[in-house]
Short mmCIF file of C-alpha atoms in Angstrom, two decimals:
data_model
loop_
_atom_site.label_atom_id
_atom_site.label_comp_id
_atom_site.label_asym_id
_atom_site.label_seq_id
_atom_site.Cartn_x
_atom_site.Cartn_y
_atom_site.Cartn_z
CA UNK B 1 -10.84 174.33 129.85
CA UNK B 2 -8.18 172.42 131.60
CA UNK B 3 -10.30 171.86 134.82
CA UNK B 4 -8.09 170.97 137.80
CA UNK B 5 -4.53 170.89 137.05
CA UNK B 6 -1.80 169.75 139.67
CA UNK B 7 2.28 169.81 139.48
CA UNK B 8 4.65 167.72 139.50
CA UNK B 9 2.78 164.75 138.58
CA UNK B 10 5.86 162.66 140.13
CA UNK B 11 8.35 163.44 142.71
CA UNK B 12 10.89 161.67 145.19
CA UNK B 13 11.82 163.54 148.03
CA UNK B 14 14.49 162.43 150.85
CA UNK B 15 13.44 162.56 154.61
CA UNK B 16 13.61 166.32 155.74
CA UNK B 17 13.63 167.93 152.15
CA UNK B 18 10.72 170.24 151.84
CA UNK B 19 8.54 170.74 148.46
CA UNK B 20 5.45 172.69 147.35
CA UNK B 21 2.57 170.75 145.63
CA UNK B 22 0.79 173.21 143.12
CA UNK B 23 -2.76 172.81 142.15
CA UNK B 24 -5.13 175.41 139.87
CA UNK B 25 -8.42 175.47 138.76
CA UNK B 26 -10.41 177.42 135.89
CA UNK B 27 -13.82 176.68 136.89
CA UNK B 28 -14.21 179.65 139.09
CA UNK B 29 -15.11 177.46 142.19
CA UNK B 30 -14.94 178.97 145.36
CA UNK B 31 -13.53 176.02 147.41
CA UNK B 32 -10.72 173.59 146.93
CA UNK B 33 -9.52 170.95 148.84
CA UNK B 34 -6.07 168.79 149.42
CA UNK B 35 -6.57 164.82 149.71
CA UNK B 36 -4.03 162.14 149.95
CA UNK B 37 -4.64 158.46 148.80
CA UNK B 38 -2.53 155.56 150.66
CA UNK B 39 -2.85 152.30 148.76
CA UNK B 40 -5.66 150.13 148.76
CA UNK B 41 -7.34 152.99 150.82
CA UNK B 42 -9.89 156.08 150.35
CA UNK B 43 -9.25 159.84 150.20
CA UNK B 44 -8.08 161.64 153.93
CA UNK B 45 -8.89 165.14 153.67
CA UNK B 46 -5.61 167.40 154.59
CA UNK B 47 -6.73 170.88 154.25
CA UNK B 48 -9.78 172.69 152.10
CA UNK B 49 -10.54 176.11 151.71
CA UNK B 50 -14.07 177.02 151.75
CA UNK B 51 -13.05 180.51 149.72
CA UNK B 52 -10.42 182.92 148.88
CA UNK B 53 -8.69 183.38 152.10
CA UNK B 54 -9.71 180.77 154.17
CA UNK B 55 -8.52 177.42 154.82
CA UNK B 56 -9.02 174.70 157.32
CA UNK B 57 -7.84 171.71 158.67
CA UNK B 58 -9.09 168.40 157.41
CA UNK B 59 -8.77 165.00 158.92
CA UNK B 60 -4.95 164.39 158.71
CA UNK B 61 -3.36 168.17 158.71
CA UNK B 62 -0.09 167.70 160.88
CA UNK B 63 3.09 167.93 158.78
CA UNK B 64 1.39 170.02 156.12
CA UNK B 65 0.79 173.52 155.58
CA UNK B 66 -1.63 175.36 152.70
CA UNK B 67 -1.65 178.58 150.86
CA UNK B 68 -4.85 179.69 148.99
CA UNK B 69 -3.07 182.09 146.69
CA UNK B 70 -6.05 183.38 144.87
CA UNK B 71 -9.24 181.99 143.92
CA UNK B 72 -7.70 179.90 141.17
CA UNK B 73 -4.53 178.24 143.33
CA UNK B 74 -4.15 176.45 146.68
CA UNK B 75 -1.06 175.03 147.22
CA UNK B 76 0.12 172.53 149.59
CA UNK B 77 3.79 172.51 151.36
CA UNK B 78 5.53 169.75 153.09
CA UNK B 79 8.27 171.62 155.13
CA UNK B 80 10.21 168.34 156.46
CA UNK B 81 9.39 165.26 154.39
CA UNK B 82 8.93 161.81 156.10
CA UNK B 83 7.98 158.46 154.76
CA UNK B 84 4.96 158.32 156.15
CA UNK B 85 3.99 161.03 153.53
CA UNK B 86 4.54 159.08 150.66
CA UNK B 87 1.10 158.88 149.04
CA UNK B 88 -0.78 160.20 146.09
CA UNK B 89 -2.01 163.62 146.62
CA UNK B 90 -5.23 165.03 145.10
CA UNK B 91 -6.48 168.60 144.51
CA UNK B 92 -9.78 169.25 143.90
CA UNK B 93 -12.23 171.81 143.46
CA UNK B 94 -16.14 172.59 144.05
CA UNK B 95 -18.72 175.11 144.16
CA UNK B 96 -21.43 176.19 141.55
CA UNK B 97 -23.80 178.19 143.63
CA UNK B 98 -27.16 176.29 143.97
CA UNK B 99 -25.63 173.02 142.60
CA UNK B 100 -24.66 169.78 143.93
CA UNK B 101 -21.09 170.87 144.96
CA UNK B 102 -19.53 167.93 143.53
CA UNK B 103 -15.75 167.89 143.55
CA UNK B 104 -13.64 167.80 140.45
CA UNK B 105 -10.36 166.27 140.73
CA UNK B 106 -7.09 167.09 139.53
CA UNK B 107 -5.11 163.94 138.20
CA UNK B 108 -2.81 163.38 141.13
CA UNK B 109 0.82 163.88 142.26
CA UNK B 110 2.48 160.75 143.31
CA UNK B 111 4.70 161.30 146.01
CA UNK B 112 7.63 159.26 147.32
CA UNK B 113 9.60 160.05 150.47
CA UNK B 114 12.87 157.58 151.04
CA UNK E 1 -18.40 163.52 163.75
CA UNK E 2 -18.58 162.70 160.47
CA UNK E 3 -18.07 159.20 159.21
CA UNK E 4 -18.62 157.17 156.14
CA UNK E 5 -18.72 153.42 156.22
CA UNK E 6 -18.12 150.79 153.26
CA UNK E 7 -18.19 147.38 154.38
CA UNK E 8 -17.56 145.74 151.17
CA UNK E 9 -13.86 145.88 150.03
CA UNK E 10 -14.73 143.88 146.90
CA UNK E 11 -17.38 142.83 144.84
CA UNK E 12 -17.94 140.82 141.96
CA UNK E 13 -20.57 140.94 139.35
CA UNK E 14 -21.58 139.07 136.30
CA UNK E 15 -21.78 141.66 133.04
CA UNK E 16 -25.18 143.02 132.21
CA UNK E 17 -26.45 142.04 135.75
CA UNK E 18 -27.16 144.75 138.63
CA UNK E 19 -24.92 145.55 141.67
CA UNK E 20 -25.45 147.15 145.03
CA UNK E 21 -22.65 148.92 146.53
CA UNK E 22 -23.26 149.84 150.02
CA UNK E 23 -22.63 152.88 151.94
CA UNK E 24 -23.68 153.80 155.52
CA UNK E 25 -22.88 157.36 156.96
CA UNK E 26 -22.87 159.21 160.19
CA UNK E 27 -23.81 162.70 160.62
CA UNK E 28 -25.30 165.18 163.20
CA UNK E 29 -26.34 167.48 160.78
CA UNK E 30 -29.88 168.26 158.96
CA UNK E 31 -28.41 169.21 155.84
CA UNK E 32 -25.74 167.21 153.82
CA UNK E 33 -25.01 165.87 150.68
CA UNK E 34 -23.88 162.34 149.50
CA UNK E 35 -21.72 161.34 146.65
CA UNK E 36 -20.21 158.67 144.94
CA UNK E 37 -17.27 158.63 142.66
CA UNK E 38 -15.50 156.20 140.45
CA UNK E 39 -11.90 155.68 140.32
CA UNK E 40 -10.72 153.54 137.29
CA UNK E 41 -7.33 151.80 137.36
CA UNK E 42 -5.93 154.79 135.65
CA UNK E 43 -6.40 156.76 139.14
CA UNK E 44 -8.90 159.66 138.06
CA UNK E 45 -11.34 160.61 140.07
CA UNK E 46 -14.77 160.98 138.46
CA UNK E 47 -18.17 162.18 139.86
CA UNK E 48 -21.03 159.64 139.50
CA UNK E 49 -24.00 160.68 141.40
CA UNK E 50 -25.37 163.22 144.13
CA UNK E 51 -28.20 163.12 146.67
CA UNK E 52 -28.92 166.03 148.83
CA UNK E 53 -30.39 165.08 152.20
CA UNK E 54 -33.66 166.74 151.54
CA UNK E 55 -34.26 165.31 148.40
CA UNK E 56 -37.25 163.15 148.68
CA UNK E 57 -36.49 160.98 145.30
CA UNK E 58 -33.88 158.89 144.89
CA UNK E 59 -31.12 160.33 142.52
CA UNK E 60 -30.64 158.60 139.13
CA UNK E 61 -27.79 159.34 136.69
CA UNK E 62 -28.22 156.93 133.81
CA UNK E 63 -27.25 153.65 134.98
CA UNK E 64 -26.42 154.54 138.43
CA UNK E 65 -29.28 155.30 140.67
CA UNK E 66 -28.86 155.91 144.55
CA UNK E 67 -30.70 154.14 147.16
CA UNK E 68 -31.12 156.40 149.78
CA UNK E 69 -32.92 155.49 153.08
CA UNK E 70 -32.38 158.66 155.39
CA UNK E 71 -33.88 156.51 158.59
CA UNK E 72 -31.09 153.93 158.17
CA UNK E 73 -28.45 156.50 157.21
CA UNK E 74 -27.51 154.72 154.00
CA UNK E 75 -26.95 155.62 150.49
CA UNK E 76 -26.43 152.55 148.34
CA UNK E 77 -25.37 153.04 144.86
CA UNK E 78 -26.85 150.57 142.25
CA UNK E 79 -25.49 150.06 138.80
CA UNK E 80 -27.77 148.33 136.41
CA UNK E 81 -26.28 146.44 133.56
CA UNK E 82 -23.05 146.51 134.65
CA UNK E 83 -20.21 146.75 131.50
CA UNK E 84 -16.69 145.59 131.73
CA UNK E 85 -15.68 149.38 131.78
CA UNK E 86 -17.53 149.70 135.26
CA UNK E 87 -14.73 147.48 136.90
CA UNK E 88 -13.00 150.12 139.25
CA UNK E 89 -13.05 151.58 142.85
CA UNK E 90 -16.33 153.12 144.25
CA UNK E 91 -15.98 155.84 146.99
CA UNK E 92 -19.03 157.20 148.84
CA UNK E 93 -18.20 160.43 150.24
CA UNK E 94 -20.39 163.07 152.36
CA UNK E 95 -20.18 166.64 152.90
CA UNK E 96 -21.91 168.44 155.78
CA UNK E 97 -23.93 171.87 155.35
CA UNK E 98 -25.68 172.94 152.11
CA UNK E 99 -23.01 175.09 150.64
CA UNK E 100 -19.75 174.20 148.64
CA UNK E 101 -17.19 174.82 151.45
CA UNK E 102 -17.78 172.36 153.77
CA UNK E 103 -15.67 169.40 154.79
CA UNK E 104 -16.14 166.45 152.63
CA UNK E 105 -15.23 163.17 153.90
CA UNK E 106 -14.87 159.77 151.77
CA UNK E 107 -15.30 156.22 152.96
CA UNK E 108 -12.78 153.44 152.28
CA UNK E 109 -14.31 152.39 149.06
CA UNK E 110 -15.36 148.98 147.44
CA UNK E 111 -13.50 147.55 144.50
CA UNK E 112 -15.72 146.02 141.71
CA UNK E 113 -14.59 143.52 139.40
CA UNK E 114 -17.32 142.91 136.43
CA UNK E 115 -16.76 139.43 134.90
CA UNK E 116 -17.62 138.68 131.37
#
């Protein structure tokens, strides 16, 4: 099992460019999440998907869109990147019915917007 | 609204001693879950321990225990017999609701330094 995978690992964008961060999990989890982590700070929730076909805003959704493509995949899109979106982006999944619903994280994508 | 507060930006502990990392939370829900995660310098996020709001006993996982005081809304992490490999950032997190698909928020974290 690969767990949670994210692509790319690193990305540099110019202001105004767009890109999509990809995330996939092979644990048959229902819920998936996107977070950003700025230097020296905790994780802030951007969007989450409780189950296939649903998405909801988190704490900092502005400037982002998401797609829950199927149960395995949850992508994050930046339509017009801004320097304030320079961050490390983590995808996570959770969901074993009757369980603790702890989150399993991908390795992160380090994004720099110049 | 959900809120997680970790008031200790950095903590030092001597190897083999115990250390407590503080976490307080705020929620109006009766049903919620509390988590602690570890982030080593390599950057990955590692789940450590979980406490459900209805759990009557404090959670324990090996050297980790969670000191859950519901009335005070605190969920402190206790690491016993600290090891050099425990040096990392530690995050407290809370999920409202009793199933997986609820919003989970994180505190700002505490950086732990273990001294030899």
